[in-house]
DNA sequence: GACTGTTTAAAACAGAGGTTTCAACTGTCA
DNA sequence: TGACAGTTGAAACCTCTGTTTTAAACAGTC
């Protein structure tokens, strides 16, 4: 059934997955054609439909390949944090770190692979707009529910509604920065330095942590 | 040259612009075909190339149509705020309001048009990734420079670099929420209520204002 | 009414997209 | 060897894309 040993010569299926990941990250899901992918992977066009069934399912496969381990790690980190605080509320900063760090740790390759993967995850959150393959949706919902609950315990002074929206705001910062981080660096060339991915994500967490702790109704009292 | 009176019967050019705006907002720039647009507008396919020259230029026209007045209003509001504070630094909240309020005020129509326009602007910031038509790019750059400067004066304790990044983070929240706000409401159906656009944007400003005032290096001192 | 320039309509164009077909080629098992 | 499931390669299929062409309809003006 499966090839099994994938040491010496990588299988076609695997090569397609890797090529697709890079191209999707670089240009987007809908713009990249199957011929782009297969020519980069050194495979035939028909191979995609043979191995995956359709382009849409290839996209799903690429998403699933990374989303599953990252989400698992997120839940694990949140578990650890909750144990560390022994049932008490986990600080917002640690919750956000549990959300973002697995993304970073999942990156093992060099500079270029970092950029690609970041853009890919950014697109996943941004371009596809929370629409996920069915195979990973339950896991995503479970994760979202876990993080939502943890955040509500972390900022009990906020209404459930407000906490939820601020969680979404944080996702927005992350998605947008992951996707356009490279462009932003070029735009602000020199002025905004050239922070590493790690530093950048730490700044995101600083920003969002403070955002979460904003007073509940500051806009009401003082126009 | 121009039609001039556009009261009784809207011209083809105008109908195409409106149809395009709605469809672009709903589905994205690259996915919508000219035939989608023209059939909705009740016009012929060739009309697009006749009136605009190409699809790309049609996109530019749609962008320009809204971006220009909104950006002008943004600058004007920032001017007013700066006069109000007589040369002193303008509070972050007011700067962010000057950035977002023109977007809201530009919306005059009903519920549906609000959603469409919000999504459109969201896509403009998100999907096209800071890549703008040449005709409006100078104005955007001028605006970005103005807001950047104002924010640096508002939070002088931050390095120029950090202030710039936090400005980008704020853009990210805005873009993401504008684009996916509708989806988010559905996802969190009931739990997250159904805030109006105005309330939602006020919450964004609360969040980002607090994010801007986060300490410069909180991640360093306490791991 | 014939001559302008402008606008619309229908059809055709060339190209690219995802998908399918089918023959050729692997390897394994009998 | 032969049979057979699994896999690949080249080509074709059909649809849809943006664009162009061509001719007809329209508004004015002399």
Short mmCIF file of C-alpha atoms (C1' of nucleotides) in Angstrom, two decimals:
data_model
loop_
_atom_site.label_atom_id
_atom_site.label_comp_id
_atom_site.label_asym_id
_atom_site.label_seq_id
_atom_site.Cartn_x
_atom_site.Cartn_y
_atom_site.Cartn_z
CA UNK A 1 0.00 0.00 0.00
CA UNK A 2 2.37 2.68 1.21
CA UNK A 3 5.96 2.95 0.09
CA UNK A 4 7.28 2.47 3.60
CA UNK A 5 10.96 3.33 3.30
CA UNK A 6 11.26 6.97 2.30
CA UNK A 7 14.94 7.45 2.88
CA UNK A 8 16.80 7.32 -0.37
CA UNK A 9 14.25 8.39 -2.94
CA UNK A 10 11.26 10.40 -1.82
CA UNK A 11 7.95 9.24 -3.18
CA UNK A 12 5.94 11.23 -5.66
CA UNK A 13 3.18 11.85 -3.16
CA UNK A 14 5.62 13.38 -0.70
CA UNK A 15 7.34 15.53 -3.30
CA UNK A 16 4.00 16.91 -4.43
CA UNK A 17 3.05 17.74 -0.87
CA UNK A 18 6.26 19.65 -0.29
CA UNK A 19 6.12 21.51 -3.57
CA UNK A 20 2.50 22.41 -2.99
CA UNK A 21 3.23 23.70 0.48
CA UNK A 22 5.92 26.02 -0.78
CA UNK A 23 3.91 27.36 -3.68
CA UNK A 24 0.72 27.78 -1.68
CA UNK A 25 2.66 29.74 0.89
CA UNK A 26 4.33 31.90 -1.71
CA UNK A 27 1.38 32.72 -3.93
CA UNK A 28 -1.87 31.48 -2.39
CA UNK A 29 -4.13 28.49 -2.74
CA UNK A 30 -6.22 29.46 -5.71
CA UNK A 31 -3.56 31.06 -7.88
CA UNK A 32 -1.17 28.11 -7.94
CA UNK A 33 -1.97 25.59 -10.65
CA UNK A 34 -1.50 21.85 -10.52
CA UNK A 35 1.01 22.17 -13.33
CA UNK A 36 3.05 24.60 -11.26
CA UNK A 37 3.13 22.09 -8.44
CA UNK A 38 3.88 18.99 -10.47
CA UNK A 39 6.55 20.60 -12.58
CA UNK A 40 8.31 21.78 -9.43
CA UNK A 41 7.91 18.36 -7.88
CA UNK A 42 9.14 16.63 -11.01
CA UNK A 43 5.92 14.68 -11.34
CA UNK A 44 3.08 14.33 -13.78
CA UNK A 45 -0.11 16.37 -13.63
CA UNK A 46 -2.21 13.26 -13.31
CA UNK A 47 -0.30 12.26 -10.19
CA UNK A 48 -2.18 14.82 -8.13
CA UNK A 49 -5.57 13.42 -9.00
CA UNK A 50 -4.25 9.91 -8.57
CA UNK A 51 -2.78 10.45 -5.11
CA UNK A 52 -5.20 13.01 -3.72
CA UNK A 53 -8.35 12.89 -5.82
CA UNK A 54 -8.59 16.57 -6.58
CA UNK A 55 -6.84 19.85 -6.06
CA UNK A 56 -9.11 20.72 -3.18
CA UNK A 57 -8.18 17.52 -1.40
CA UNK A 58 -4.51 18.25 -2.00
CA UNK A 59 -4.98 21.56 -0.25
CA UNK A 60 -6.66 19.73 2.59
CA UNK A 61 -3.78 17.29 2.79
CA UNK A 62 -1.22 20.08 2.97
CA UNK A 63 -3.21 21.81 5.65
CA UNK A 64 -3.73 18.66 7.64
CA UNK A 65 -0.07 17.71 7.44
CA UNK A 66 0.95 20.68 9.53
CA UNK A 67 -2.20 21.65 11.34
CA UNK A 68 -2.56 18.36 13.17
CA UNK A 69 0.80 18.25 14.96
CA UNK A 70 0.73 21.98 15.66
CA UNK A 71 -2.72 21.82 17.19
CA UNK A 72 -1.78 18.80 19.24
CA UNK A 73 1.21 20.67 20.58
CA UNK A 74 -0.93 23.68 21.38
CA UNK A 75 -3.29 21.64 23.49
CA UNK A 76 -0.36 19.98 25.23
CA UNK A 77 1.24 23.31 26.08
CA UNK A 78 -2.03 24.62 27.41
CA UNK A 79 -2.35 21.46 29.51
CA UNK A 80 1.10 22.02 30.94
CA UNK A 81 0.34 25.65 31.74
CA UNK A 82 -2.88 24.72 33.49
CA UNK A 83 -1.11 22.08 35.56
CA UNK A 84 1.59 24.59 36.40
CA UNK A 85 -1.05 26.92 37.80
CA UNK A 86 -2.87 24.12 39.57
CA UNK A 87 -6.42 24.78 38.48
CA UNK A 88 -6.10 28.53 38.87
CA UNK A 89 -6.36 30.82 35.88
CA UNK A 90 -3.47 30.77 33.44
CA UNK A 91 -2.06 34.22 32.61
CA UNK A 92 -3.03 35.55 29.23
CA UNK A 93 0.58 35.73 28.13
CA UNK A 94 1.10 32.03 28.68
CA UNK A 95 -2.09 31.15 26.86
CA UNK A 96 -1.04 33.16 23.84
CA UNK A 97 2.39 31.58 23.98
CA UNK A 98 0.79 28.15 23.99
CA UNK A 99 -0.98 29.19 20.86
CA UNK A 100 1.99 30.63 19.00
CA UNK A 101 5.03 28.70 20.19
CA UNK A 102 4.06 25.39 18.59
CA UNK A 103 4.04 27.24 15.30
CA UNK A 104 7.63 28.31 15.83
CA UNK A 105 8.86 24.99 17.13
CA UNK A 106 7.34 23.27 14.17
CA UNK A 107 9.89 25.12 12.08
CA UNK A 108 13.04 23.09 11.91
CA UNK A 109 14.55 24.20 8.62
CA UNK A 110 16.44 27.28 7.60
CA UNK A 111 15.50 30.86 6.90
CA UNK A 112 13.59 30.24 3.70
CA UNK A 113 11.54 27.39 5.09
CA UNK A 114 10.63 29.57 8.02
CA UNK A 115 9.26 32.24 5.77
CA UNK A 116 7.35 29.74 3.68
CA UNK A 117 5.77 28.02 6.61
CA UNK A 118 4.84 31.28 8.29
CA UNK A 119 3.19 32.57 5.17
CA UNK A 120 1.42 29.28 4.73
CA UNK A 121 -0.07 29.36 8.20
CA UNK A 122 -0.91 33.01 7.75
CA UNK A 123 -2.83 32.23 4.59
CA UNK A 124 -4.53 29.37 6.34
CA UNK A 125 -5.93 31.77 8.90
CA UNK A 126 -6.38 34.70 6.56
CA UNK A 127 -7.14 33.79 2.99
CA UNK A 128 -9.20 30.68 3.60
CA UNK A 129 -11.02 32.49 6.34
CA UNK A 130 -11.51 29.90 9.07
CA UNK A 131 -12.78 27.42 6.51
CA UNK A 132 -10.90 24.20 7.15
CA UNK A 133 -10.84 20.68 5.79
CA UNK A 134 -13.36 18.45 7.50
CA UNK A 135 -10.67 16.12 8.72
CA UNK A 136 -9.12 18.71 11.00
CA UNK A 137 -12.14 20.85 11.83
CA UNK A 138 -13.12 18.93 14.97
CA UNK A 139 -9.62 19.33 16.33
CA UNK A 140 -9.62 23.03 15.55
CA UNK A 141 -12.95 23.51 17.25
CA UNK A 142 -11.81 21.60 20.27
CA UNK A 143 -8.69 23.74 20.45
CA UNK A 144 -10.62 26.96 20.01
CA UNK A 145 -12.99 25.93 22.77
CA UNK A 146 -10.11 25.09 25.11
CA UNK A 147 -8.33 28.37 24.49
CA UNK A 148 -11.54 30.34 24.71
CA UNK A 149 -12.31 28.83 28.11
CA UNK A 150 -8.79 29.40 29.39
CA UNK A 151 -8.88 33.04 28.30
CA UNK A 152 -12.22 33.65 29.94
CA UNK A 153 -10.80 32.35 33.20
CA UNK A 154 -7.73 34.53 32.72
CA UNK A 155 -9.76 37.71 32.32
CA UNK A 156 -12.93 37.07 34.34
CA UNK A 157 -13.63 40.80 34.52
CA UNK A 158 -14.53 40.66 30.83
CA UNK A 159 -17.83 39.36 29.55
CA UNK A 160 -17.69 36.07 27.71
CA UNK A 161 -18.52 37.96 24.56
CA UNK A 162 -15.71 40.46 24.91
CA UNK A 163 -13.14 37.81 25.72
CA UNK A 164 -14.15 35.92 22.60
CA UNK A 165 -13.76 38.95 20.40
CA UNK A 166 -10.36 39.75 21.82
CA UNK A 167 -9.30 36.23 21.11
CA UNK A 168 -10.32 36.75 17.51
CA UNK A 169 -8.43 40.03 17.42
CA UNK A 170 -5.32 38.18 18.54
CA UNK A 171 -5.78 35.64 15.78
CA UNK A 172 -6.02 38.54 13.39
CA UNK A 173 -2.72 40.03 14.46
CA UNK A 174 -1.03 36.68 14.18
CA UNK A 175 -2.49 35.80 10.80
CA UNK A 176 -1.76 39.15 9.25
CA UNK A 177 1.77 39.34 10.56
CA UNK A 178 2.60 35.78 9.56
CA UNK A 179 1.34 36.40 6.08
CA UNK A 180 2.70 39.87 5.41
CA UNK A 181 5.62 39.94 7.81
CA UNK A 182 8.10 39.73 4.99
CA UNK A 183 6.46 42.54 3.05
CA UNK A 184 6.29 44.71 6.13
CA UNK A 185 9.99 44.29 6.69
CA UNK A 186 10.69 45.48 3.18
CA UNK A 187 8.33 48.43 3.43
CA UNK A 188 9.86 49.64 6.63
CA UNK A 189 13.32 48.65 5.44
CA UNK A 190 15.95 49.73 7.90
CA UNK A 191 13.62 51.70 10.12
CA UNK A 192 11.93 48.64 11.55
CA UNK A 193 15.07 46.59 11.76
CA UNK A 194 15.04 42.93 10.84
CA UNK A 195 13.78 41.01 13.84
CA UNK A 196 13.89 37.24 13.84
CA UNK A 197 10.68 35.30 13.77
CA UNK A 198 11.02 34.58 17.45
CA UNK A 199 11.39 38.23 18.40
CA UNK A 200 8.53 39.22 16.15
CA UNK A 201 6.15 36.72 17.67
CA UNK A 202 7.17 37.83 21.13
CA UNK A 203 6.20 41.36 20.17
CA UNK A 204 2.88 40.07 18.94
CA UNK A 205 2.32 38.42 22.29
CA UNK A 206 3.25 41.61 24.13
CA UNK A 207 0.77 43.53 22.03
CA UNK A 208 -2.08 41.05 22.40
CA UNK A 209 -1.53 40.48 26.09
CA UNK A 210 -1.91 44.18 26.73
CA UNK A 211 -4.92 44.27 24.43
CA UNK A 212 -6.58 41.55 26.44
CA UNK A 213 -6.06 43.44 29.65
CA UNK A 214 -7.62 46.62 28.33
CA UNK A 215 -10.48 47.88 30.52
CA UNK A 216 -13.83 46.49 29.55
CA UNK A 217 -15.55 49.75 28.64
CA UNK A 218 -12.98 52.51 28.16
CA UNK A 219 -14.73 53.94 25.14
CA UNK A 220 -17.88 54.63 27.16
CA UNK A 221 -16.59 56.76 29.99
CA UNK A 222 -14.26 59.07 28.08
CA UNK A 223 -15.10 60.05 24.51
CA UNK B 1 -16.65 62.56 -22.36
CA UNK B 2 -18.42 61.75 -19.13
CA UNK B 3 -22.11 61.02 -18.86
CA UNK B 4 -22.72 63.88 -16.50
CA UNK B 5 -26.28 63.34 -15.32
CA UNK B 6 -26.54 59.96 -13.67
CA UNK B 7 -29.90 60.29 -12.03
CA UNK B 8 -32.53 58.34 -13.87
CA UNK B 9 -30.65 55.57 -15.60
CA UNK B 10 -27.26 54.57 -14.30
CA UNK B 11 -24.60 54.15 -16.93
CA UNK B 12 -23.02 50.85 -17.74
CA UNK B 13 -19.69 51.94 -16.35
CA UNK B 14 -21.23 52.74 -12.99
CA UNK B 15 -23.24 49.52 -12.84
CA UNK B 16 -20.12 47.51 -13.53
CA UNK B 17 -18.24 49.30 -10.78
CA UNK B 18 -20.95 48.58 -8.24
CA UNK B 19 -21.37 44.97 -9.24
CA UNK B 20 -17.62 44.46 -9.16
CA UNK B 21 -17.34 46.00 -5.73
CA UNK B 22 -19.93 43.66 -4.30
CA UNK B 23 -18.51 40.54 -5.88
CA UNK B 24 -14.92 41.38 -5.04
CA UNK B 25 -15.93 41.89 -1.45
CA UNK B 26 -17.89 38.68 -1.33
CA UNK B 27 -15.45 36.32 -3.01
CA UNK B 28 -12.12 38.03 -3.64
CA UNK B 29 -10.39 39.77 -6.49
CA UNK B 30 -8.94 36.87 -8.38
CA UNK B 31 -11.81 34.43 -8.11
CA UNK B 32 -14.51 36.67 -9.57
CA UNK B 33 -14.70 36.54 -13.35
CA UNK B 34 -15.64 39.33 -15.70
CA UNK B 35 -18.70 37.37 -16.71
CA UNK B 36 -19.81 37.20 -13.10
CA UNK B 37 -19.56 40.95 -12.92
CA UNK B 38 -21.16 41.83 -16.21
CA UNK B 39 -24.03 39.40 -15.85
CA UNK B 40 -24.82 40.87 -12.45
CA UNK B 41 -24.51 44.36 -13.85
CA UNK B 42 -26.67 43.52 -16.85
CA UNK B 43 -23.91 44.45 -19.24
CA UNK B 44 -21.81 42.77 -21.87
CA UNK B 45 -18.44 41.20 -21.21
CA UNK B 46 -16.74 43.49 -23.66
CA UNK B 47 -17.95 46.52 -21.75
CA UNK B 48 -15.32 45.99 -19.09
CA UNK B 49 -12.46 46.16 -21.51
CA UNK B 50 -14.10 49.08 -23.26
CA UNK B 51 -14.61 51.16 -20.15
CA UNK B 52 -11.62 50.13 -18.08
CA UNK B 53 -9.09 48.54 -20.43
CA UNK B 54 -8.54 45.35 -18.47
CA UNK B 55 -9.67 43.48 -15.41
CA UNK B 56 -6.68 44.67 -13.42
CA UNK B 57 -7.57 48.28 -14.16
CA UNK B 58 -11.15 47.60 -13.14
CA UNK B 59 -9.86 46.37 -9.80
CA UNK B 60 -7.79 49.52 -9.52
CA UNK B 61 -10.83 51.64 -10.32
CA UNK B 62 -12.90 49.96 -7.63
CA UNK B 63 -10.12 50.38 -5.11
CA UNK B 64 -9.52 53.98 -6.02
CA UNK B 65 -13.21 54.82 -5.88
CA UNK B 66 -13.35 54.21 -2.16
CA UNK B 67 -9.75 54.47 -1.04
CA UNK B 68 -9.31 58.05 -2.13
CA UNK B 69 -12.13 59.69 -0.14
CA UNK B 70 -11.49 57.48 2.87
CA UNK B 71 -7.80 58.31 2.94
CA UNK B 72 -8.52 62.00 2.51
CA UNK B 73 -10.88 61.85 5.46
CA UNK B 74 -8.29 60.03 7.53
CA UNK B 75 -5.72 62.72 6.99
CA UNK B 76 -8.29 65.39 7.75
CA UNK B 77 -9.27 63.75 11.02
CA UNK B 78 -5.66 63.42 12.03
CA UNK B 79 -5.16 67.09 11.20
CA UNK B 80 -8.07 68.02 13.44
CA UNK B 81 -6.77 65.88 16.26
CA UNK B 82 -3.34 67.45 16.02
CA UNK B 83 -4.80 70.94 16.08
CA UNK B 84 -6.93 69.97 19.04
CA UNK B 85 -3.80 69.01 20.94
CA UNK B 86 -1.89 72.07 19.76
CA UNK B 87 1.31 70.47 18.57
CA UNK B 88 1.50 68.09 21.50
CA UNK B 89 1.25 64.36 21.01
CA UNK B 90 -2.15 63.01 20.01
CA UNK B 91 -3.35 60.11 22.18
CA UNK B 92 -3.11 56.72 20.54
CA UNK B 93 -6.85 56.21 20.79
CA UNK B 94 -7.59 59.29 18.75
CA UNK B 95 -5.05 58.34 16.11
CA UNK B 96 -6.59 54.93 15.70
CA UNK B 97 -10.03 56.50 15.56
CA UNK B 98 -8.84 58.81 12.81
CA UNK B 99 -7.79 55.73 10.96
CA UNK B 100 -10.96 53.69 11.41
CA UNK B 101 -13.81 56.18 11.65
CA UNK B 102 -13.63 57.36 8.04
CA UNK B 103 -14.19 53.77 7.07
CA UNK B 104 -17.42 53.71 9.04
CA UNK B 105 -18.64 57.08 7.94
CA UNK B 106 -18.07 56.11 4.36
CA UNK B 107 -20.82 53.57 4.85
CA UNK B 108 -24.12 55.18 4.13
CA UNK B 109 -26.24 52.29 2.96
CA UNK B 110 -27.99 49.53 4.80
CA UNK B 111 -26.87 46.39 6.57
CA UNK B 112 -25.84 44.46 3.50
CA UNK B 113 -23.85 47.28 1.97
CA UNK B 114 -22.05 47.69 5.26
CA UNK B 115 -20.98 44.09 5.23
CA UNK B 116 -19.87 44.24 1.63
CA UNK B 117 -17.84 47.37 2.04
CA UNK B 118 -16.20 46.12 5.21
CA UNK B 119 -15.19 42.90 3.55
CA UNK B 120 -13.95 44.80 0.56
CA UNK B 121 -11.70 47.00 2.62
CA UNK B 122 -10.59 44.00 4.60
CA UNK B 123 -9.55 42.23 1.46
CA UNK B 124 -7.80 45.32 0.26
CA UNK B 125 -5.60 45.25 3.33
CA UNK B 126 -5.40 41.50 3.65
CA UNK B 127 -5.60 39.62 0.39
CA UNK B 128 -3.82 42.07 -1.85
CA UNK B 129 -1.20 42.48 0.82
CA UNK B 130 -0.39 46.17 0.79
CA UNK B 131 -0.06 46.09 -3.01
CA UNK B 132 -2.08 49.00 -4.31
CA UNK B 133 -2.86 50.59 -7.66
CA UNK B 134 -0.26 53.16 -8.64
CA UNK B 135 -2.84 55.91 -8.71
CA UNK B 136 -3.47 55.74 -4.98
CA UNK B 137 -0.13 54.48 -3.72
CA UNK B 138 1.40 57.93 -3.11
CA UNK B 139 -1.61 58.89 -1.04
CA UNK B 140 -1.41 55.68 0.96
CA UNK B 141 2.27 56.16 1.61
CA UNK B 142 1.71 59.74 2.69
CA UNK B 143 -1.03 58.61 5.03
CA UNK B 144 1.07 55.80 6.46
CA UNK B 145 3.93 58.20 7.06
CA UNK B 146 1.63 60.70 8.78
CA UNK B 147 0.10 58.08 11.06
CA UNK B 148 3.45 56.52 11.78
CA UNK B 149 4.87 59.84 12.87
CA UNK B 150 1.85 60.67 15.00
CA UNK B 151 2.05 57.31 16.74
CA UNK B 152 5.73 57.67 17.46
CA UNK B 153 5.02 60.98 19.13
CA UNK B 154 2.16 59.40 21.06
CA UNK B 155 4.34 56.65 22.50
CA UNK B 156 7.83 58.17 22.68
CA UNK B 157 8.91 55.58 25.21
CA UNK B 158 8.89 53.03 22.39
CA UNK B 159 11.64 52.73 19.82
CA UNK B 160 10.73 53.84 16.33
CA UNK B 161 10.95 50.23 15.28
CA UNK B 162 8.59 48.96 17.93
CA UNK B 163 6.03 51.68 17.27
CA UNK B 164 6.06 50.79 13.59
CA UNK B 165 5.46 47.15 14.27
CA UNK B 166 2.60 47.89 16.62
CA UNK B 167 1.03 50.03 13.96
CA UNK B 168 1.21 47.06 11.62
CA UNK B 169 -0.30 44.85 14.29
CA UNK B 170 -3.23 47.25 14.52
CA UNK B 171 -3.71 47.13 10.78
CA UNK B 172 -3.76 43.37 11.07
CA UNK B 173 -6.55 43.37 13.63
CA UNK B 174 -8.58 45.75 11.54
CA UNK B 175 -8.08 43.94 8.27
CA UNK B 176 -8.81 40.53 9.69
CA UNK B 177 -11.89 41.63 11.57
CA UNK B 178 -13.29 43.57 8.65
CA UNK B 179 -12.85 40.62 6.39
CA UNK B 180 -13.98 37.81 8.64
CA UNK B 181 -16.21 39.67 11.05
CA UNK B 182 -19.31 38.11 9.58
CA UNK B 183 -17.88 34.61 9.80
CA UNK B 184 -16.76 35.19 13.36
CA UNK B 185 -20.25 36.22 14.34
CA UNK B 186 -21.63 33.00 12.95
CA UNK B 187 -18.96 30.85 14.57
CA UNK B 188 -19.55 32.32 17.96
CA UNK B 189 -23.28 32.53 17.29
CA UNK B 190 -25.12 33.70 20.35
CA UNK B 191 -22.16 33.59 22.67
CA UNK B 192 -20.49 36.61 21.13
CA UNK B 193 -23.69 38.53 20.64
CA UNK B 194 -24.26 40.52 17.49
CA UNK B 195 -22.53 43.85 17.90
CA UNK B 196 -23.03 46.56 15.33
CA UNK B 197 -20.12 47.58 13.16
CA UNK B 198 -19.63 50.68 15.27
CA UNK B 199 -19.40 48.75 18.54
CA UNK B 200 -17.09 46.22 16.97
CA UNK B 201 -14.67 48.83 15.71
CA UNK B 202 -14.71 50.50 19.08
CA UNK B 203 -13.65 47.23 20.62
CA UNK B 204 -10.87 46.97 18.09
CA UNK B 205 -9.68 50.41 19.10
CA UNK B 206 -9.80 49.49 22.78
CA UNK B 207 -7.73 46.43 22.07
CA UNK B 208 -5.15 48.16 19.92
CA UNK B 209 -4.83 51.18 22.17
CA UNK B 210 -3.95 48.94 25.07
CA UNK B 211 -1.59 46.98 22.84
CA UNK B 212 0.25 50.16 21.92
CA UNK B 213 0.72 51.06 25.55
CA UNK B 214 2.20 47.71 26.45
CA UNK B 215 5.60 48.04 28.13
CA UNK B 216 8.48 48.01 25.69
CA UNK B 217 10.23 44.89 26.91
CA UNK B 218 7.93 42.81 29.10
CA UNK B 219 9.04 39.54 27.61
CA UNK B 220 12.64 40.13 28.65
CA UNK B 221 12.36 40.58 32.39
CA UNK B 222 10.00 37.75 33.19
CA UNK B 223 10.20 34.54 31.22
"C1'" DG C 1 -30.46 62.62 -44.22
"C1'" DA C 2 -25.56 61.66 -44.12
"C1'" DC C 3 -21.58 62.12 -41.31
"C1'" DT C 4 -19.39 62.22 -36.78
"C1'" DG C 5 -17.83 59.69 -32.37
"C1'" DT C 6 -19.51 56.89 -28.67
"C1'" DT C 7 -21.54 52.94 -26.71
"C1'" DT C 8 -23.53 48.24 -26.77
"C1'" DA C 9 -24.17 43.28 -28.34
"C1'" DA C 10 -22.80 38.76 -30.03
"C1'" DA C 11 -19.40 35.91 -31.32
"C1'" DA C 12 -14.92 34.20 -31.67
"C1'" DC C 13 -10.15 33.90 -29.97
"C1'" DA C 14 -6.12 31.98 -27.57
"C1'" DG C 15 -4.71 30.32 -23.44
"C1'" DA C 16 -4.85 28.05 -18.98
"C1'" DG C 17 -7.32 25.60 -15.66
"C1'" DG C 18 -8.68 20.89 -13.41
"C1'" DT C 19 -9.77 16.47 -14.72
"C1'" DT C 20 -9.82 12.08 -17.34
"C1'" DT C 21 -8.22 8.58 -20.35
"C1'" DC C 22 -5.26 5.04 -21.66
"C1'" DA C 23 -1.01 2.83 -22.64
"C1'" DA C 24 3.35 1.75 -20.49
"C1'" DC C 25 5.90 0.55 -16.71
"C1'" DT C 26 6.92 -1.02 -11.98
"C1'" DG C 27 6.98 -4.43 -8.43
"C1'" DT C 28 5.10 -8.77 -6.17
"C1'" DC C 29 3.01 -13.27 -5.88
"C1'" DA C 30 1.71 -17.67 -7.88
"C1'" DT D 1 6.88 -17.26 -16.94
"C1'" DG D 2 2.12 -15.04 -16.41
"C1'" DA D 3 -1.11 -12.36 -13.87
"C1'" DC D 4 -2.14 -8.47 -11.38
"C1'" DA D 5 -2.55 -4.25 -8.33
"C1'" DG D 6 0.00 -0.02 -7.97
"C1'" DT D 7 2.05 3.77 -10.24
"C1'" DT D 8 3.67 6.83 -13.89
"C1'" DG D 9 3.72 9.42 -18.48
"C1'" DA D 10 1.82 11.81 -22.45
"C1'" DA D 11 -1.96 13.39 -24.41
"C1'" DA D 12 -6.57 14.74 -24.82
"C1'" DC D 13 -11.00 16.64 -22.91
"C1'" DC D 14 -13.92 20.13 -21.54
"C1'" DT D 15 -14.71 24.21 -19.17
"C1'" DC D 16 -13.77 28.77 -18.06
"C1'" DT D 17 -10.79 32.74 -18.26
"C1'" DG D 18 -9.49 37.60 -20.17
"C1'" DT D 19 -9.34 39.69 -24.41
"C1'" DT D 20 -10.37 41.01 -29.22
"C1'" DT D 21 -13.05 41.49 -33.20
"C1'" DT D 22 -16.94 42.84 -35.80
"C1'" DA D 23 -21.07 44.91 -36.56
"C1'" DA D 24 -25.09 47.09 -35.02
"C1'" DA D 25 -27.45 50.84 -32.34
"C1'" DC D 26 -27.18 55.37 -30.41
"C1'" DA D 27 -26.46 60.27 -29.82
"C1'" DG D 28 -25.47 64.52 -31.75
"C1'" DT D 29 -24.21 68.02 -35.65
"C1'" DC D 30 -23.86 70.07 -39.94
#
